[in-house]
Coordinates of C-alpha atoms in Angstrom, one line a residue:
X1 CA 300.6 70.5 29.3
X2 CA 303.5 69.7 31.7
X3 CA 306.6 71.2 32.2
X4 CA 310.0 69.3 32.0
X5 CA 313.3 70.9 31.3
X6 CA 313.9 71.8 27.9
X7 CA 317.1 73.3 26.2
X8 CA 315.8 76.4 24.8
X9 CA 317.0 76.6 20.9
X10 CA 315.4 78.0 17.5
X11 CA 312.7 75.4 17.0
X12 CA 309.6 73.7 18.2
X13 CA 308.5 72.2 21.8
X14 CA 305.7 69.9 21.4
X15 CA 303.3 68.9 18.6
X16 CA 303.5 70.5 15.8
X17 CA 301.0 72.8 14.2
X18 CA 299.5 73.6 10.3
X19 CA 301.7 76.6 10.0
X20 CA 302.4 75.9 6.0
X21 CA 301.7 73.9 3.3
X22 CA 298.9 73.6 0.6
X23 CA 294.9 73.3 1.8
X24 CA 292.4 71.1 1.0
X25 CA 290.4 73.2 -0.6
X26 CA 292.9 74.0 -3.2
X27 CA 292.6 70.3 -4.5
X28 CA 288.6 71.1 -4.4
X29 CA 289.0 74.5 -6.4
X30 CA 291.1 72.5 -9.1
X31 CA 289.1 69.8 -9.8
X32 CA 286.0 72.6 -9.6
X33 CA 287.6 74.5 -12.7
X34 CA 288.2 71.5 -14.4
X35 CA 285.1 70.4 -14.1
X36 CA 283.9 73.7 -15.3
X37 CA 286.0 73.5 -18.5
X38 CA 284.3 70.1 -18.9
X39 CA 281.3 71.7 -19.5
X40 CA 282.2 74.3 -21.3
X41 CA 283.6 71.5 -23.8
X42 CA 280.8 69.6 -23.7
X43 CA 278.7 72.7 -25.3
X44 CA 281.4 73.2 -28.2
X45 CA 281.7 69.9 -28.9
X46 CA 279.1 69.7 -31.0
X47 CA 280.7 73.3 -33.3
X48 CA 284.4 72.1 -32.7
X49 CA 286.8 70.3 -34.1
X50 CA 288.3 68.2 -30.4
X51 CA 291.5 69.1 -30.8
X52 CA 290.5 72.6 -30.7
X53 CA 288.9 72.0 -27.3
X54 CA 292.5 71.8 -25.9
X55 CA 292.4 75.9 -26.1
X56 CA 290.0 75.7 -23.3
X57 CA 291.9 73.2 -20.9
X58 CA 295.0 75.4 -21.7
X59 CA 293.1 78.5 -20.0
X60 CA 292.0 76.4 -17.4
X61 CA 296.0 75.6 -16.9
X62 CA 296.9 79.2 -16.6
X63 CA 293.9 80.2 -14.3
X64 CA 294.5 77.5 -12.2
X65 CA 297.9 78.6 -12.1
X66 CA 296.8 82.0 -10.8
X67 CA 294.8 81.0 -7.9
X68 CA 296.1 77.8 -6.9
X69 CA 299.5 76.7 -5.5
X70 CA 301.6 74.7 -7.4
X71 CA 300.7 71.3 -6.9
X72 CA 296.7 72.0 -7.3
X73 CA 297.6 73.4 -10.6
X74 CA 299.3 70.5 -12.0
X75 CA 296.6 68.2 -10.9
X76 CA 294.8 70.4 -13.1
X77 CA 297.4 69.9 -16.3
X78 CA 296.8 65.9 -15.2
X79 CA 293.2 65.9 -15.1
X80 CA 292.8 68.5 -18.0
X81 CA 295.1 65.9 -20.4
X82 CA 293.2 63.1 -19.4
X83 CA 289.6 63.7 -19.8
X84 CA 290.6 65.6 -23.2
X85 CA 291.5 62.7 -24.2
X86 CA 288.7 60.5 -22.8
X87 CA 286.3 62.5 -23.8
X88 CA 286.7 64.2 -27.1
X89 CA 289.0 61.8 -28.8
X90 CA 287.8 59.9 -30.9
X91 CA 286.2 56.9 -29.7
X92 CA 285.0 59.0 -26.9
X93 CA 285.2 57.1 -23.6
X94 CA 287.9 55.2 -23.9
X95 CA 291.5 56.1 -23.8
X96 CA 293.5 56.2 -27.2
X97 CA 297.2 56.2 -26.6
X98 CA 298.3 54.1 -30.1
X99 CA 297.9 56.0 -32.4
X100 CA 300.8 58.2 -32.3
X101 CA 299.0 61.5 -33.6
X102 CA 296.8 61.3 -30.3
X103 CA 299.5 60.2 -28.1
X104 CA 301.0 63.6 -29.2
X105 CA 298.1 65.7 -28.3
X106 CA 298.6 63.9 -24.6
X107 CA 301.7 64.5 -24.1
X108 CA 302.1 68.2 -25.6
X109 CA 299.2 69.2 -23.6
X110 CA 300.5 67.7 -20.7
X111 CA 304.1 68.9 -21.4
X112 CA 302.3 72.5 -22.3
X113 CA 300.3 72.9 -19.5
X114 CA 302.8 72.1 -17.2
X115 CA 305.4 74.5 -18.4
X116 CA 302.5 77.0 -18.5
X117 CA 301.5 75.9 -15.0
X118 CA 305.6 76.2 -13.8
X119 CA 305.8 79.8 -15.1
X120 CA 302.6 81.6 -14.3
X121 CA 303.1 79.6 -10.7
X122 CA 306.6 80.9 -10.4
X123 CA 305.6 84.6 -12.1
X124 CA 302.8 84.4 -9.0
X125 CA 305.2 82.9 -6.3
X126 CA 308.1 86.1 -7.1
X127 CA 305.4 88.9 -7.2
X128 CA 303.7 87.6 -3.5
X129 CA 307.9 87.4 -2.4
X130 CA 308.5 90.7 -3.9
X131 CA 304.7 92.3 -1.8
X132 CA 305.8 90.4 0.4
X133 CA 309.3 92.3 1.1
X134 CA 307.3 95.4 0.8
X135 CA 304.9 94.9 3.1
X136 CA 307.9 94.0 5.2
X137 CA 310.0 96.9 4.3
X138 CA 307.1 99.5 4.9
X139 CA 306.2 98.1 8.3
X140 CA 310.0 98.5 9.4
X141 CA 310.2 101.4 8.2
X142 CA 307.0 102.1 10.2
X143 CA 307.9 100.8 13.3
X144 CA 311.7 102.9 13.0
X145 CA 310.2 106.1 12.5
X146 CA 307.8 105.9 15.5
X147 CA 311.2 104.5 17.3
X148 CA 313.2 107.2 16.1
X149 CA 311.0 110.2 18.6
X150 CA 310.3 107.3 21.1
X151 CA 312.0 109.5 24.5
X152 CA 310.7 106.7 27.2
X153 CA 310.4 103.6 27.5
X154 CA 306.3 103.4 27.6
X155 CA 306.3 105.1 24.0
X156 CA 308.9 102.3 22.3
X157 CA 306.3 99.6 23.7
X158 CA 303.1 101.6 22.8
X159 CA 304.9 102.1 19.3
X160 CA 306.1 98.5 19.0
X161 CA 303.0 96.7 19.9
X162 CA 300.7 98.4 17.7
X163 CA 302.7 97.9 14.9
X164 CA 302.5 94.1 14.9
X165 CA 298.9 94.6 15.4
X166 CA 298.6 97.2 12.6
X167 CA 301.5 94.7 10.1
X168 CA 300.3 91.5 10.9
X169 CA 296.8 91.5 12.3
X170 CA 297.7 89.9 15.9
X171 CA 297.9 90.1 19.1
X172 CA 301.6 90.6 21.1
X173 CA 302.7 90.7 24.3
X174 CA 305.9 92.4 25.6
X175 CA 307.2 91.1 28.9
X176 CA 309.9 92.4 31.4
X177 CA 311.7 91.7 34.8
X178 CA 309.8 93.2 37.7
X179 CA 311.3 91.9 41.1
X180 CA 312.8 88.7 39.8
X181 CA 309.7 87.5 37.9
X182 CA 308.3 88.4 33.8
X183 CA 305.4 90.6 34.2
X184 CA 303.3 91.9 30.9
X185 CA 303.8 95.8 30.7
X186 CA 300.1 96.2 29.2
X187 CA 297.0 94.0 28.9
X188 CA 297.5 91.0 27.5
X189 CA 294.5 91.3 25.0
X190 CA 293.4 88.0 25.7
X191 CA 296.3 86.2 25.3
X192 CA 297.0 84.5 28.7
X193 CA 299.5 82.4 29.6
X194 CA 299.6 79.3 31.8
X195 CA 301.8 78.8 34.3
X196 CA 303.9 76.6 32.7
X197 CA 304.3 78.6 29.3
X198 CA 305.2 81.3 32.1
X199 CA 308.0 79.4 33.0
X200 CA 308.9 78.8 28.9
X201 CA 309.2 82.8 29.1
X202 CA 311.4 82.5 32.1
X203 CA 313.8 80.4 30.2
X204 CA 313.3 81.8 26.6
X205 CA 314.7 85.0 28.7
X206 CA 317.6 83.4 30.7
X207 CA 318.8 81.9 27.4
X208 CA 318.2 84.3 25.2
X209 CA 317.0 82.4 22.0
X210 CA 313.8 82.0 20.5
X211 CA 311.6 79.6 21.3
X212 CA 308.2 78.4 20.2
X213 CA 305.2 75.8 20.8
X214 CA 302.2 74.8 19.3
X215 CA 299.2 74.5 21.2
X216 CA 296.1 72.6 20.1
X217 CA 293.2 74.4 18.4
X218 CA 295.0 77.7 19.2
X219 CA 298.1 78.3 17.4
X220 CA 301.5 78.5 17.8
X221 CA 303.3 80.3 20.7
X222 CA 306.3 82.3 20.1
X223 CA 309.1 83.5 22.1
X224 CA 310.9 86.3 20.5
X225 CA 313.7 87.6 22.7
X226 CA 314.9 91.0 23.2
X227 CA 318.5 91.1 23.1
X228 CA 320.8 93.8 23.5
X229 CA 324.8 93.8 23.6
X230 CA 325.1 93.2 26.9
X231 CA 321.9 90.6 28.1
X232 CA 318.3 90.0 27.6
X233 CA 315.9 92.8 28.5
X234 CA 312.8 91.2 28.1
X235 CA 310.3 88.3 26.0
X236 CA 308.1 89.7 22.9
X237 CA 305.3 87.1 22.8
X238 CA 302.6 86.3 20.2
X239 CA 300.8 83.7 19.2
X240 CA 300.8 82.7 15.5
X241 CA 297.5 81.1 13.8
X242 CA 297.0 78.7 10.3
X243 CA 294.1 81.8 10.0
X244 CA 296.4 84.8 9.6
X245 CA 296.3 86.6 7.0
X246 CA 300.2 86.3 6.4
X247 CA 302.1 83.3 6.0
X248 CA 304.1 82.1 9.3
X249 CA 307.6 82.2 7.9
X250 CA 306.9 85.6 6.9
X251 CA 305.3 86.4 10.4
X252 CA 307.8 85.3 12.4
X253 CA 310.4 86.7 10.4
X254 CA 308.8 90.3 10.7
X255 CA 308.8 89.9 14.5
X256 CA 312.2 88.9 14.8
X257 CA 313.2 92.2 13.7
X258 CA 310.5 93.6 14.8
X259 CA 311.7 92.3 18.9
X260 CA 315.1 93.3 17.0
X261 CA 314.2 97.0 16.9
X262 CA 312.4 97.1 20.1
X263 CA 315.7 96.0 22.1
X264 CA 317.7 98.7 20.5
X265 CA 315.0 101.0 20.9
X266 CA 315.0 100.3 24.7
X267 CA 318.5 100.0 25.6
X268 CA 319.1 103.4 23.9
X269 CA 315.8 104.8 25.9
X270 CA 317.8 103.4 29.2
X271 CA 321.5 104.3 27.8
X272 CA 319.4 108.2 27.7
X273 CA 318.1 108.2 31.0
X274 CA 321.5 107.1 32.2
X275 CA 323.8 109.7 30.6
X276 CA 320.5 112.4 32.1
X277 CA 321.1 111.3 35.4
X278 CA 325.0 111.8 35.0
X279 CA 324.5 114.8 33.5
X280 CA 322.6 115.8 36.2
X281 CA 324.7 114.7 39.1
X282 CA 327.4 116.1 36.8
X283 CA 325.5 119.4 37.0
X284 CA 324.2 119.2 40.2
X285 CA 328.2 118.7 41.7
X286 CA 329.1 121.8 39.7
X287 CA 326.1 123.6 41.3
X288 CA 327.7 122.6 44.9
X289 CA 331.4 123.3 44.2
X290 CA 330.0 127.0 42.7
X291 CA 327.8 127.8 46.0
X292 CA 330.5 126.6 48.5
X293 CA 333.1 128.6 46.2
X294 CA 330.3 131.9 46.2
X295 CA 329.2 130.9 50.2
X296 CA 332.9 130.7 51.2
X297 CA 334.4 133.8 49.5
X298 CA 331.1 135.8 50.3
X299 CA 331.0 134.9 53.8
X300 CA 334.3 135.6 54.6
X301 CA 334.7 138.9 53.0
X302 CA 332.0 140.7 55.4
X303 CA 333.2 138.5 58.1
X304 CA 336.7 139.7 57.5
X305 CA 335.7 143.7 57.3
X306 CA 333.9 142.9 59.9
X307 CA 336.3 141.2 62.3
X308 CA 339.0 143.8 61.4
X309 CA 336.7 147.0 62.1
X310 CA 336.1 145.3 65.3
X311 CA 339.8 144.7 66.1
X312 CA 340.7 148.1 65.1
X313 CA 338.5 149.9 67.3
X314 CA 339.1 147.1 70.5
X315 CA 343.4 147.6 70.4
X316 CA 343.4 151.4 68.6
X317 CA 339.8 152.9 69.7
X318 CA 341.4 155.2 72.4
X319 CA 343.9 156.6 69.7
X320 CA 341.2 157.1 66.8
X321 CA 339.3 160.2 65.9
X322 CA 335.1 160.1 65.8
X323 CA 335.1 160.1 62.6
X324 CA 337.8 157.6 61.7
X325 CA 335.4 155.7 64.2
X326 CA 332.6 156.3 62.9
X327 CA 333.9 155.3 59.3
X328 CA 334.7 152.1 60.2
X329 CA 331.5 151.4 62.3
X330 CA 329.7 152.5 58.6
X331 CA 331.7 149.9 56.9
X332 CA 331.1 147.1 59.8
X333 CA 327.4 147.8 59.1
X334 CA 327.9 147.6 55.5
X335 CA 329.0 144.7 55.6
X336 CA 327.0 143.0 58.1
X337 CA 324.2 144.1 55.8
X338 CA 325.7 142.7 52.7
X339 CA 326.2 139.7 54.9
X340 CA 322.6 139.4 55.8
X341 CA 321.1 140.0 52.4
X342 CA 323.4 137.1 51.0
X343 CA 322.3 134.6 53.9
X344 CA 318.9 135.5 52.8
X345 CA 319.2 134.6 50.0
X346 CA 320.8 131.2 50.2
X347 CA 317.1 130.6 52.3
X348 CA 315.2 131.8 49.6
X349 CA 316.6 129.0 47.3
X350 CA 317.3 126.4 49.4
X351 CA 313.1 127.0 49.7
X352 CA 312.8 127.8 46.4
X353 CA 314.6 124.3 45.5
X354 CA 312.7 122.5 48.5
X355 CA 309.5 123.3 47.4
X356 CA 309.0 125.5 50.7
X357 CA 307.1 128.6 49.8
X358 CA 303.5 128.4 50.9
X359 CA 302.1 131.4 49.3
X360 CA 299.7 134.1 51.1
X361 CA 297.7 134.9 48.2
X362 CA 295.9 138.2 49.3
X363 CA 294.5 141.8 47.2
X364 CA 297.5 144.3 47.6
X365 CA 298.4 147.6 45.9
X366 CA 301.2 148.1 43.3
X367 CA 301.9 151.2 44.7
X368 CA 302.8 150.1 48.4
X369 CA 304.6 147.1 47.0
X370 CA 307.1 149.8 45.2
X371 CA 307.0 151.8 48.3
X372 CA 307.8 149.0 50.8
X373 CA 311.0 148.0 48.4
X374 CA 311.9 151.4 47.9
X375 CA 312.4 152.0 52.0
X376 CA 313.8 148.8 52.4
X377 CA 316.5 150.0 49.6
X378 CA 316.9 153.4 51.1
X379 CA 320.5 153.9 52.2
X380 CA 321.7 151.9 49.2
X381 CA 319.7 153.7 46.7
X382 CA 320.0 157.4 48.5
X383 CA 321.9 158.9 46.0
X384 CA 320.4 157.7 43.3
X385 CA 317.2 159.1 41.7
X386 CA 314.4 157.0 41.6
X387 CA 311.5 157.8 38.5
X388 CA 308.3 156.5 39.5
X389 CA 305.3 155.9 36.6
X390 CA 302.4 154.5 37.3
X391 CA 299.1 153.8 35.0
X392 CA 296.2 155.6 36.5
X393 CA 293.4 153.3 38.0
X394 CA 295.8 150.5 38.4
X395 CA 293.4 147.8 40.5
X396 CA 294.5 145.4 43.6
X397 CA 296.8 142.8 42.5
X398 CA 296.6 139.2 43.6
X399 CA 299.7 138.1 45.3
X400 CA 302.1 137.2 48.1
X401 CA 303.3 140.7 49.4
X402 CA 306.3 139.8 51.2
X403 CA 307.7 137.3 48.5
X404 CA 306.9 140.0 45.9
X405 CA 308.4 142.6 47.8
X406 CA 311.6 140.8 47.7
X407 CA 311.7 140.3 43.9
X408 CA 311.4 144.6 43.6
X409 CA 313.9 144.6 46.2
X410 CA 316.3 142.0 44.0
X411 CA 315.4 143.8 40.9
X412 CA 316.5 147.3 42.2
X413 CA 319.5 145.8 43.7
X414 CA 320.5 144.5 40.2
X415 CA 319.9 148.0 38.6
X416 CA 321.5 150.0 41.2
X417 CA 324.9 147.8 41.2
X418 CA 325.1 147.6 37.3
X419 CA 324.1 151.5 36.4
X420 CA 326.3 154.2 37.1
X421 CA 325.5 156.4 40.4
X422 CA 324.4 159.3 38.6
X423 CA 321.9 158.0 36.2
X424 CA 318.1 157.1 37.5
X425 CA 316.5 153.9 38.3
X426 CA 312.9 153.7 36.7
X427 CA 309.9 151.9 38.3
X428 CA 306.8 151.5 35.5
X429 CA 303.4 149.8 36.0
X430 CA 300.9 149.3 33.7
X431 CA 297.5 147.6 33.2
X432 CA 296.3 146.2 29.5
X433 CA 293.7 143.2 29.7
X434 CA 293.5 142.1 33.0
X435 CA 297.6 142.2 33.3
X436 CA 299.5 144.4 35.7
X437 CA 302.9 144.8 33.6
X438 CA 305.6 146.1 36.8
X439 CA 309.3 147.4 35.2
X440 CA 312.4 148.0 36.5
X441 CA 314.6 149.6 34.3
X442 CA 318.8 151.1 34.3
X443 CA 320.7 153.4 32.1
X444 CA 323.4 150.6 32.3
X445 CA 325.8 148.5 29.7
X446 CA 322.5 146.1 29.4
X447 CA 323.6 142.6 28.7
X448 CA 324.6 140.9 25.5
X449 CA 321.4 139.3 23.2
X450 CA 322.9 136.3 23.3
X451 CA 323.1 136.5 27.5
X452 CA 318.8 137.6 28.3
X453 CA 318.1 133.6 28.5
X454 CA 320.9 133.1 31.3
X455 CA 320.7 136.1 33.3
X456 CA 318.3 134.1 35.5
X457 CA 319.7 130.9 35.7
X458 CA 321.6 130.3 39.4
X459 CA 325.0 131.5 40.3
X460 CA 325.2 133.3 36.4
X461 CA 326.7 136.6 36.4
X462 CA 327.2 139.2 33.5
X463 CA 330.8 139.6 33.1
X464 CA 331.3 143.0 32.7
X465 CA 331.5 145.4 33.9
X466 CA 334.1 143.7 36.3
X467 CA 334.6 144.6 40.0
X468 CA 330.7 144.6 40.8
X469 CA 330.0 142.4 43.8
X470 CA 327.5 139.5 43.8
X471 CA 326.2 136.1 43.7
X472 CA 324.2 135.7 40.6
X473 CA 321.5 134.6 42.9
X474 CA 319.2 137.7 43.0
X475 CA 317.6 137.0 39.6
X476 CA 317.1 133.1 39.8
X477 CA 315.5 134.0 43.1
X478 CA 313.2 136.0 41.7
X479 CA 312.0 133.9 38.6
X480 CA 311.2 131.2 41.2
X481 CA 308.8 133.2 42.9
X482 CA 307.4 134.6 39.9
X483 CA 307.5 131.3 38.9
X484 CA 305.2 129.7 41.9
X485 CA 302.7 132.9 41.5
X486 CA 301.9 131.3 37.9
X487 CA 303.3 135.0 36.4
X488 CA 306.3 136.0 33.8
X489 CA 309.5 136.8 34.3
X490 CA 311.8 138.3 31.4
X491 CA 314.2 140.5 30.5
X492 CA 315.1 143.2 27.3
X493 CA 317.5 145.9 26.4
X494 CA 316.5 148.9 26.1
X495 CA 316.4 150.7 23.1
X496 CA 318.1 154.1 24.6
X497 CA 320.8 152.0 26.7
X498 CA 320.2 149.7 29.5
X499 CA 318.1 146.7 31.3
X500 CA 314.4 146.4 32.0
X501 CA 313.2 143.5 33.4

């Protein structure tokens, strides 16, 4: 085949093919039953009157009218009058067309056995259209459901091929734009493609309109373009055989909507992953305006105590009392460590977000992992009573020590800002089936049902009570490292008033 420049439009290219139309061996099927009836005559004639032979020509009619097309089936009315009348009125073999009662017989059997033929025929022709339309319908319907859950674009094609293949019995090919040329987005299935019929695709999808040509001893190629509002997202090819089990007209029109669905189906899939990703530059701009509002207010308060504590004592330290010194030196410190565990923690996610913690998985003891965060906690947690329970025979735990150690740390932070001073903190570790359970658990307000999900998402505070200093870092921090040691992380109130987590 050669290639010329064509003007793509909703027709043919080339020869053209045996897509429709009635077979040979229809003809051979009529002329088979009446030959058959023939026979049957012949055996009656003897215990019949002839004109009661024309009962079984009429059957013939009717049958011939179920199983053949239309034209076959009035070959059979022809033949069926003729040899009646040859061969059973009398004389037999010879035609008798003047006298007028046998004349009748011709004609009303031919008239009969045509209307006969006309009906059944069209009875046949509406109950194929109307399976037809069904088998349409229920394929569509098919193909939408399976469309309907599609959430990428691998599943719409998966979904959409298979369904011709299932409907119609064929093979099809779905082709997109990869770096300026079509390319298949699965295994053909055998149906390759010449260069040339490549560069029909090319064209099919520059114009946008369907487009098909027949190829010897093959079938019929056709185009089927997926269009969307906007432009031509890709090619849905197939090629159509005399052999199928469905008619062409029908095949083709069941792929048109078929390539129809498809495009939808994959501009919504992209017009999804497009509103994601501005969602999540949307998201990700509020998480930056949020952490330079949280970094710049909680870097500057500390800074500020600190810079005026420093000032004070540098202009007034001669004229200020040890302990007024002293005071402000405890606050500068205060500060500084606030300052320092807030730095810490913007590390901790910027590794937790980069991917950068390479865990030291080693055996360590629950009970110095609550000791180590307890002393790191100590001047912020000594006036506060601590209650300590742990299981008996609790065995070495697999884990990172210094990562963990931070998470206690974060948790009795968390209790110790949002409980008042005077009730305890409690510490609980268990062991049930090969899990170590560890609790930290407050006597405070606890946080609204509705709130557990959220209390460990980043920059999320509980908002009451009021006044309590933070990020709403300490708990997303932790759920990332519990996270990356493949453990749980979750949070309940308590029934007697409170958090554990």
């Amino acid at each position: 085949m050669t290639h010329e420049n064509v003007n793509i439009v909703s027709g043919r290219r080339g020869g053209s093919g045996p897509m429709s139309g009635t077979t040979l061996a229809e003809y051979v099927t009529a002329i088979l039953m009446v030959s058959a009836a023939t026979v049957v005559c012949e055996l009656l004639f003897p215990l019949l009157f002839h004109t009661n032979l024309l009962m079984v020509y009429l059957v013939t009619v009717v049958l011939a009218a179920l199983y053949v097309s239309r034209y076959p089936a009035l070959l059979v009315v022809f033949l069926s009058a003729l040899l009646h009348n040859y061969l059973y009125v009398p004389p037999r073999l010879m035609f008798d067309l003047q006298h007028k009662e046998y004349l009748a017989i011709f004609l009303g059997l031919l008239a009969t056995g045509t209307v006969i033929s006309s009906l059944v025929t069209r009875y046949r022709e509406r109950s194929e259209a109307l399976r037809r339309q069904q088998s349409e319908t229920s394929s569509l319907y098919s193909l939408s459901t399976e469309l309907a859950s599609a959430a990428d674009s691998g599943t719409v094609i998966a979904a959409v091929l298979s369904n011709i293949e299932k409907s119609l019995e064929i093979r099809s090919v779905l082709y997109q734009q990869e770096s300026g040329k079509l390319r298949p987005l699965q295994p053909t299935a055998g149906l390759e493609l010449d260069e040339d019929e490549m560069k029909i695709l090319s064209e099919v999808f520059e114009a946008g309109s369907y487009f098909e040509y027949y190829r010897p001893f093959v079938g019929t190629l056709c185009c089927f373009p997926l269009n969307t509002m906007n432009s031509c997202i890709g090619v849905l090819a197939v090629i159509l055989r005399s052999s199928d089990p469905y008619p062409p007209e029908q095949a083709k029109r069941l792929m048109e909507a078929f390539a129809s669905q498809a495009a939808m189906a994959l501009e919504r899939v992209e017009l999804s992953r497009e509103a994601e990703q501005a969602s999540v530059l949307r998201a990700r701009q509020k998480l930056q305006k949020a952490l330079l509002n949280s970094v710049s207010h909680d870097l500057r308060t500390p800074l500020s105590t600190i810079t005026g504590v420093l000032c004070s004592i540098l202009d007034d330290g001669d004229r200020l009392s040890p302990d007024i010194r002293r005071e402000l030196l405890e606050n500068a410190r205060h500060e500084a460590d606030r300052l320092n565990r807030f730095v810490g923690k913007l590390l901790d996610l910027s590794r937790l977000e980069g991917g950068g913690f390479d865990l030291k998985i080693e055996p360590c003891d629950i009970q110095d992992l609550i000791g180590t965060a307890l002393g790191a906690m100590e001047r912020q947690l000594e006036h506060r009573t601590i209650r300590i329970d742990l299981a008996e025979g609790l065995p070495m735990a697999d884990m990172d020590m210094p990562l963990m150690n931070q998470v206690l740390i974060n948790l009795l932070d968390n209790a110790n800002k949002y409980s008042p001073v005077s009730e305890p903190i409690e510490i609980a570790a268990t062991y049930t089936d090969r899990e170590i359970m560890i609790s930290v658990s407050d006597h405070g307000p606890g946080v609204p049902d509705t709130e557990l999900d959220r209390i460990f998402e980043k920059f999320y505070r509980v908002p009451e009570p009021e006044g309590v200093a933070g990020t709403g870092l300490g708990l997303s921090i932790c759920r990332g490292i519990v996270d990356a040691h493949g453990a749980d992380i979750r949070a309940r109130n308590r029934a007697c008033g409170g958090l554990e987590v």
